[in-house]
Protein backbone atom coordinates (compact mmCIF):
# COMPACT_ATOMS: atom_id res chain seq x y z
CA UNK A 1 0.00 0.00 0.00
CA UNK A 2 1.30 3.47 -0.86
CA UNK A 3 0.67 6.71 0.99
CA UNK A 4 0.85 10.36 -0.04
CA UNK A 5 4.51 11.24 0.42
CA UNK A 6 3.88 14.99 0.20
CA UNK A 7 1.35 14.89 3.03
CA UNK A 8 3.66 12.81 5.19
CA UNK A 9 6.53 15.22 4.57
CA UNK A 10 4.27 18.18 5.38
CA UNK A 11 3.38 16.51 8.67
CA UNK A 12 7.06 15.88 9.39
CA UNK A 13 7.89 19.52 8.67
CA UNK A 14 5.06 20.77 10.90
CA UNK A 15 6.11 18.55 13.79
CA UNK A 16 9.77 19.56 13.46
CA UNK A 17 9.37 23.29 12.80
CA UNK A 18 6.30 24.37 14.79
CA UNK A 19 4.86 23.78 18.23
CA UNK A 20 2.14 21.58 16.77
CA UNK A 21 2.68 18.75 19.25
CA UNK A 22 2.72 21.01 22.33
CA UNK A 23 -0.23 23.02 20.98
CA UNK A 24 -2.30 19.88 20.49
CA UNK A 25 -1.39 18.68 23.98
CA UNK A 26 -2.58 22.03 25.38
CA UNK A 27 -5.85 21.67 23.47
CA UNK A 28 -6.32 18.20 24.99
CA UNK A 29 -5.60 19.61 28.44
CA UNK A 30 -8.36 22.22 27.91
CA UNK A 31 -10.80 19.63 26.58
CA UNK A 32 -10.18 17.27 29.50
CA UNK A 33 -10.68 20.16 31.92
CA UNK A 34 -14.03 20.95 30.29
CA UNK A 35 -15.18 17.34 30.49
CA UNK A 36 -14.21 16.92 34.15
CA UNK A 37 -15.69 20.25 35.26
CA UNK A 38 -18.90 19.81 33.28
CA UNK A 39 -19.38 16.40 34.86
CA UNK A 40 -19.00 17.99 38.30
CA UNK A 41 -21.54 20.69 37.48
CA UNK A 42 -24.07 18.36 35.82
CA UNK A 43 -24.17 15.61 38.43
CA UNK A 44 -27.48 14.16 37.17
CA UNK A 45 -25.86 13.13 33.87
CA UNK A 46 -23.63 10.20 33.01
CA UNK A 47 -20.53 11.07 31.04
CA UNK A 48 -18.69 8.87 28.60
CA UNK A 49 -15.36 7.77 30.01
CA UNK A 50 -13.04 9.62 27.70
CA UNK A 51 -12.61 12.08 24.86
CA UNK A 52 -12.95 10.70 21.35
CA UNK A 53 -10.49 12.08 18.82
CA UNK A 54 -11.79 11.66 15.31
CA UNK A 55 -8.67 12.11 13.19
CA UNK A 56 -8.58 15.89 13.77
CA UNK A 57 -11.93 16.20 12.02
CA UNK A 58 -13.58 16.77 15.37
CA UNK A 59 -13.09 15.67 18.96
CA UNK A 60 -15.90 15.14 21.42
CA UNK A 61 -17.21 13.73 24.66
CA UNK A 62 -20.82 12.90 25.36
CA UNK A 63 -23.27 12.61 28.21
CA UNK A 64 -26.85 11.56 28.82
CA UNK A 65 -29.33 10.82 31.59
CA UNK A 66 -32.25 8.40 31.97
CA UNK A 67 -34.80 10.71 30.35
CA UNK A 68 -32.58 11.36 27.32
CA UNK A 69 -31.58 7.72 27.12
CA UNK A 70 -35.25 6.67 26.93
CA UNK A 71 -35.55 8.96 23.93
CA UNK A 72 -32.37 7.53 22.41
CA UNK A 73 -30.57 10.85 22.72
CA UNK A 74 -27.29 12.21 24.02
CA UNK A 75 -25.43 15.50 24.14
CA UNK A 76 -22.00 15.76 22.55
CA UNK A 77 -19.57 18.55 23.38
CA UNK A 78 -17.66 18.81 20.15
CA UNK A 79 -14.60 20.67 18.91
CA UNK A 80 -14.49 21.10 15.13
CA UNK A 81 -10.79 21.43 14.36
CA UNK A 82 -11.04 23.02 10.91
CA UNK A 83 -13.26 25.83 12.26
CA UNK A 84 -11.38 25.91 15.57
CA UNK A 85 -14.74 26.10 17.28
CA UNK A 86 -16.68 24.34 20.02
CA UNK A 87 -20.21 23.16 19.29
CA UNK A 88 -22.79 21.39 21.42
CA UNK A 89 -24.71 18.69 19.58
CA UNK A 90 -27.89 16.80 20.29
CA UNK A 91 -27.38 13.38 18.73
CA UNK A 92 -29.25 10.13 18.50
CA UNK A 93 -27.84 6.81 19.61
CA UNK A 94 -28.12 5.72 15.97
CA UNK A 95 -29.13 7.03 12.53
CA UNK A 96 -32.68 5.68 12.79
CA UNK A 97 -33.31 7.72 15.93
CA UNK A 98 -31.72 10.77 14.34
CA UNK A 99 -33.97 10.41 11.30
CA UNK A 100 -37.08 10.11 13.50
CA UNK A 101 -36.26 13.32 15.36
CA UNK A 102 -35.32 15.08 12.13
CA UNK A 103 -38.75 14.24 10.68
CA UNK A 104 -40.36 15.54 13.84
CA UNK A 105 -38.38 18.81 13.84
CA UNK A 106 -37.84 19.61 10.15
CA UNK A 107 -41.00 21.71 9.77
CA UNK A 108 -40.70 23.51 13.09
CA UNK A 109 -38.80 26.58 14.12
CA UNK A 110 -36.20 26.21 16.82
CA UNK A 111 -33.31 28.39 17.91
CA UNK A 112 -30.71 25.79 16.88
CA UNK A 113 -29.11 24.55 13.67
CA UNK A 114 -30.97 21.49 12.41
CA UNK A 115 -29.00 18.92 10.45
CA UNK A 116 -29.47 18.94 6.70
CA UNK A 117 -29.04 15.18 6.45
CA UNK A 118 -29.61 13.03 9.56
CA UNK A 119 -28.34 9.95 7.69
CA UNK A 120 -24.91 11.48 7.19
CA UNK A 121 -24.34 13.92 10.02
CA UNK A 122 -23.57 13.06 13.61
CA UNK A 123 -26.08 15.47 15.12
CA UNK A 124 -29.76 16.38 15.01
CA UNK A 125 -29.43 19.88 16.46
CA UNK A 126 -26.30 21.88 17.18
CA UNK A 127 -25.25 25.12 18.81
CA UNK A 128 -21.95 26.55 17.57
CA UNK A 129 -20.23 28.64 20.24
CA UNK A 130 -18.92 32.09 19.36
CA UNK A 131 -15.82 31.74 17.17
CA UNK A 132 -14.26 34.70 18.98
CA UNK A 133 -14.54 32.97 22.36
CA UNK A 134 -11.16 33.14 24.12
CA UNK A 135 -10.32 29.46 24.51
CA UNK A 136 -7.58 30.24 27.00
CA UNK A 137 -10.31 31.26 29.48
CA UNK A 138 -11.35 27.76 30.55
CA UNK A 139 -14.03 28.91 33.00
CA UNK A 140 -15.69 31.07 30.33
CA UNK A 141 -15.60 28.24 27.77
CA UNK A 142 -17.07 25.91 30.40
CA UNK A 143 -19.87 28.38 31.12
CA UNK A 144 -20.73 28.74 27.42
CA UNK A 145 -20.75 24.96 26.89
CA UNK A 146 -22.89 24.38 29.96
CA UNK A 147 -25.35 27.08 28.87
CA UNK A 148 -25.64 25.65 25.35
CA UNK A 149 -26.09 22.12 26.74
CA UNK A 150 -28.84 23.22 29.11
CA UNK A 151 -30.62 25.09 26.31
CA UNK A 152 -30.67 21.96 24.15
CA UNK A 153 -31.73 19.78 27.06
CA UNK A 154 -34.53 22.16 28.03
CA UNK A 155 -35.79 22.33 24.46
CA UNK A 156 -35.89 18.56 24.12
CA UNK A 157 -37.82 17.95 27.36
CA UNK A 158 -41.12 18.44 25.59
CA UNK A 159 -40.21 16.74 22.31
CA UNK A 160 -41.23 13.12 21.82
CA UNK A 161 -40.46 11.08 18.71
CA UNK A 162 -42.99 8.61 17.43
mmCIF file of C-alpha atoms in Angstrom:
data_model
loop_
_atom_site.group_PDB
_atom_site.id
_atom_site.type_symbol
_atom_site.label_atom_id
_atom_site.label_comp_id
_atom_site.label_asym_id
_atom_site.label_seq_id
_atom_site.Cartn_x
_atom_site.Cartn_y
_atom_site.Cartn_z
ATOM 1 C CA UNK A 1 0.000 0.000 0.000
ATOM 2 C CA UNK A 2 1.296 3.472 -0.860
ATOM 3 C CA UNK A 3 0.667 6.709 0.990
ATOM 4 C CA UNK A 4 0.854 10.362 -0.041
ATOM 5 C CA UNK A 5 4.509 11.238 0.421
ATOM 6 C CA UNK A 6 3.883 14.992 0.203
ATOM 7 C CA UNK A 7 1.352 14.894 3.034
ATOM 8 C CA UNK A 8 3.663 12.806 5.188
ATOM 9 C CA UNK A 9 6.534 15.221 4.566
ATOM 10 C CA UNK A 10 4.272 18.180 5.379
ATOM 11 C CA UNK A 11 3.383 16.506 8.665
ATOM 12 C CA UNK A 12 7.059 15.878 9.394
ATOM 13 C CA UNK A 13 7.888 19.521 8.674
ATOM 14 C CA UNK A 14 5.058 20.773 10.900
ATOM 15 C CA UNK A 15 6.114 18.549 13.795
ATOM 16 C CA UNK A 16 9.769 19.562 13.457
ATOM 17 C CA UNK A 17 9.370 23.288 12.804
ATOM 18 C CA UNK A 18 6.301 24.365 14.794
ATOM 19 C CA UNK A 19 4.856 23.784 18.226
ATOM 20 C CA UNK A 20 2.137 21.577 16.767
ATOM 21 C CA UNK A 21 2.680 18.754 19.252
ATOM 22 C CA UNK A 22 2.717 21.014 22.331
ATOM 23 C CA UNK A 23 -0.234 23.019 20.978
ATOM 24 C CA UNK A 24 -2.304 19.883 20.487
ATOM 25 C CA UNK A 25 -1.386 18.685 23.981
ATOM 26 C CA UNK A 26 -2.577 22.026 25.376
ATOM 27 C CA UNK A 27 -5.851 21.674 23.471
ATOM 28 C CA UNK A 28 -6.320 18.202 24.994
ATOM 29 C CA UNK A 29 -5.604 19.614 28.441
ATOM 30 C CA UNK A 30 -8.364 22.222 27.906
ATOM 31 C CA UNK A 31 -10.798 19.626 26.578
ATOM 32 C CA UNK A 32 -10.184 17.268 29.504
ATOM 33 C CA UNK A 33 -10.680 20.161 31.924
ATOM 34 C CA UNK A 34 -14.035 20.949 30.292
ATOM 35 C CA UNK A 35 -15.183 17.338 30.491
ATOM 36 C CA UNK A 36 -14.207 16.924 34.153
ATOM 37 C CA UNK A 37 -15.688 20.254 35.257
ATOM 38 C CA UNK A 38 -18.904 19.814 33.282
ATOM 39 C CA UNK A 39 -19.380 16.400 34.859
ATOM 40 C CA UNK A 40 -18.997 17.987 38.302
ATOM 41 C CA UNK A 41 -21.545 20.687 37.485
ATOM 42 C CA UNK A 42 -24.069 18.358 35.825
ATOM 43 C CA UNK A 43 -24.169 15.614 38.429
ATOM 44 C CA UNK A 44 -27.478 14.164 37.165
ATOM 45 C CA UNK A 45 -25.864 13.135 33.874
ATOM 46 C CA UNK A 46 -23.628 10.196 33.014
ATOM 47 C CA UNK A 47 -20.529 11.075 31.036
ATOM 48 C CA UNK A 48 -18.691 8.874 28.597
ATOM 49 C CA UNK A 49 -15.363 7.772 30.013
ATOM 50 C CA UNK A 50 -13.036 9.623 27.699
ATOM 51 C CA UNK A 51 -12.614 12.081 24.858
ATOM 52 C CA UNK A 52 -12.953 10.704 21.346
ATOM 53 C CA UNK A 53 -10.486 12.078 18.819
ATOM 54 C CA UNK A 54 -11.787 11.665 15.307
ATOM 55 C CA UNK A 55 -8.667 12.108 13.194
ATOM 56 C CA UNK A 56 -8.579 15.892 13.770
ATOM 57 C CA UNK A 57 -11.928 16.203 12.023
ATOM 58 C CA UNK A 58 -13.580 16.766 15.369
ATOM 59 C CA UNK A 59 -13.089 15.672 18.960
ATOM 60 C CA UNK A 60 -15.905 15.141 21.424
ATOM 61 C CA UNK A 61 -17.210 13.730 24.656
ATOM 62 C CA UNK A 62 -20.820 12.901 25.360
ATOM 63 C CA UNK A 63 -23.274 12.608 28.208
ATOM 64 C CA UNK A 64 -26.853 11.559 28.815
ATOM 65 C CA UNK A 65 -29.326 10.817 31.593
ATOM 66 C CA UNK A 66 -32.246 8.397 31.969
ATOM 67 C CA UNK A 67 -34.802 10.711 30.347
ATOM 68 C CA UNK A 68 -32.579 11.359 27.317
ATOM 69 C CA UNK A 69 -31.578 7.717 27.117
ATOM 70 C CA UNK A 70 -35.246 6.666 26.934
ATOM 71 C CA UNK A 71 -35.554 8.962 23.935
ATOM 72 C CA UNK A 72 -32.371 7.530 22.409
ATOM 73 C CA UNK A 73 -30.572 10.855 22.717
ATOM 74 C CA UNK A 74 -27.288 12.206 24.018
ATOM 75 C CA UNK A 75 -25.429 15.502 24.145
ATOM 76 C CA UNK A 76 -21.998 15.761 22.552
ATOM 77 C CA UNK A 77 -19.571 18.553 23.384
ATOM 78 C CA UNK A 78 -17.655 18.807 20.154
ATOM 79 C CA UNK A 79 -14.597 20.675 18.912
ATOM 80 C CA UNK A 80 -14.491 21.103 15.134
ATOM 81 C CA UNK A 81 -10.785 21.430 14.365
ATOM 82 C CA UNK A 82 -11.036 23.020 10.913
ATOM 83 C CA UNK A 83 -13.262 25.832 12.257
ATOM 84 C CA UNK A 84 -11.377 25.908 15.574
ATOM 85 C CA UNK A 85 -14.742 26.100 17.280
ATOM 86 C CA UNK A 86 -16.677 24.341 20.016
ATOM 87 C CA UNK A 87 -20.206 23.164 19.292
ATOM 88 C CA UNK A 88 -22.787 21.387 21.417
ATOM 89 C CA UNK A 89 -24.713 18.694 19.580
ATOM 90 C CA UNK A 90 -27.892 16.803 20.294
ATOM 91 C CA UNK A 91 -27.384 13.382 18.733
ATOM 92 C CA UNK A 92 -29.255 10.128 18.500
ATOM 93 C CA UNK A 93 -27.842 6.809 19.612
ATOM 94 C CA UNK A 94 -28.118 5.724 15.971
ATOM 95 C CA UNK A 95 -29.127 7.033 12.526
ATOM 96 C CA UNK A 96 -32.676 5.682 12.790
ATOM 97 C CA UNK A 97 -33.312 7.716 15.935
ATOM 98 C CA UNK A 98 -31.724 10.770 14.339
ATOM 99 C CA UNK A 99 -33.974 10.408 11.297
ATOM 100 C CA UNK A 100 -37.084 10.107 13.502
ATOM 101 C CA UNK A 101 -36.259 13.322 15.355
ATOM 102 C CA UNK A 102 -35.320 15.075 12.128
ATOM 103 C CA UNK A 103 -38.746 14.240 10.680
ATOM 104 C CA UNK A 104 -40.359 15.542 13.841
ATOM 105 C CA UNK A 105 -38.378 18.812 13.841
ATOM 106 C CA UNK A 106 -37.844 19.609 10.155
ATOM 107 C CA UNK A 107 -40.998 21.713 9.765
ATOM 108 C CA UNK A 108 -40.696 23.509 13.095
ATOM 109 C CA UNK A 109 -38.803 26.583 14.121
ATOM 110 C CA UNK A 110 -36.201 26.211 16.817
ATOM 111 C CA UNK A 111 -33.305 28.392 17.907
ATOM 112 C CA UNK A 112 -30.707 25.794 16.880
ATOM 113 C CA UNK A 113 -29.112 24.547 13.670
ATOM 114 C CA UNK A 114 -30.968 21.489 12.406
ATOM 115 C CA UNK A 115 -28.996 18.917 10.452
ATOM 116 C CA UNK A 116 -29.471 18.943 6.700
ATOM 117 C CA UNK A 117 -29.044 15.183 6.453
ATOM 118 C CA UNK A 118 -29.612 13.028 9.555
ATOM 119 C CA UNK A 119 -28.344 9.952 7.692
ATOM 120 C CA UNK A 120 -24.908 11.478 7.187
ATOM 121 C CA UNK A 121 -24.343 13.918 10.024
ATOM 122 C CA UNK A 122 -23.571 13.065 13.614
ATOM 123 C CA UNK A 123 -26.082 15.469 15.123
ATOM 124 C CA UNK A 124 -29.758 16.377 15.008
ATOM 125 C CA UNK A 125 -29.428 19.882 16.457
ATOM 126 C CA UNK A 126 -26.301 21.881 17.183
ATOM 127 C CA UNK A 127 -25.254 25.118 18.806
ATOM 128 C CA UNK A 128 -21.946 26.547 17.574
ATOM 129 C CA UNK A 129 -20.229 28.641 20.240
ATOM 130 C CA UNK A 130 -18.918 32.089 19.359
ATOM 131 C CA UNK A 131 -15.815 31.736 17.174
ATOM 132 C CA UNK A 132 -14.257 34.697 18.981
ATOM 133 C CA UNK A 133 -14.540 32.971 22.359
ATOM 134 C CA UNK A 134 -11.159 33.141 24.121
ATOM 135 C CA UNK A 135 -10.322 29.455 24.510
ATOM 136 C CA UNK A 136 -7.576 30.236 27.004
ATOM 137 C CA UNK A 137 -10.307 31.259 29.482
ATOM 138 C CA UNK A 138 -11.345 27.759 30.551
ATOM 139 C CA UNK A 139 -14.026 28.914 33.002
ATOM 140 C CA UNK A 140 -15.688 31.070 30.334
ATOM 141 C CA UNK A 141 -15.598 28.244 27.774
ATOM 142 C CA UNK A 142 -17.067 25.907 30.399
ATOM 143 C CA UNK A 143 -19.869 28.383 31.123
ATOM 144 C CA UNK A 144 -20.733 28.737 27.418
ATOM 145 C CA UNK A 145 -20.751 24.963 26.887
ATOM 146 C CA UNK A 146 -22.894 24.380 29.963
ATOM 147 C CA UNK A 147 -25.355 27.082 28.874
ATOM 148 C CA UNK A 148 -25.640 25.646 25.349
ATOM 149 C CA UNK A 149 -26.090 22.125 26.740
ATOM 150 C CA UNK A 150 -28.837 23.223 29.109
ATOM 151 C CA UNK A 151 -30.622 25.092 26.312
ATOM 152 C CA UNK A 152 -30.668 21.959 24.147
ATOM 153 C CA UNK A 153 -31.729 19.784 27.065
ATOM 154 C CA UNK A 154 -34.529 22.161 28.031
ATOM 155 C CA UNK A 155 -35.789 22.327 24.463
ATOM 156 C CA UNK A 156 -35.892 18.559 24.117
ATOM 157 C CA UNK A 157 -37.817 17.953 27.361
ATOM 158 C CA UNK A 158 -41.118 18.438 25.588
ATOM 159 C CA UNK A 159 -40.214 16.742 22.310
ATOM 160 C CA UNK A 160 -41.227 13.122 21.816
ATOM 161 C CA UNK A 161 -40.457 11.084 18.708
ATOM 162 C CA UNK A 162 -42.994 8.614 17.432
#
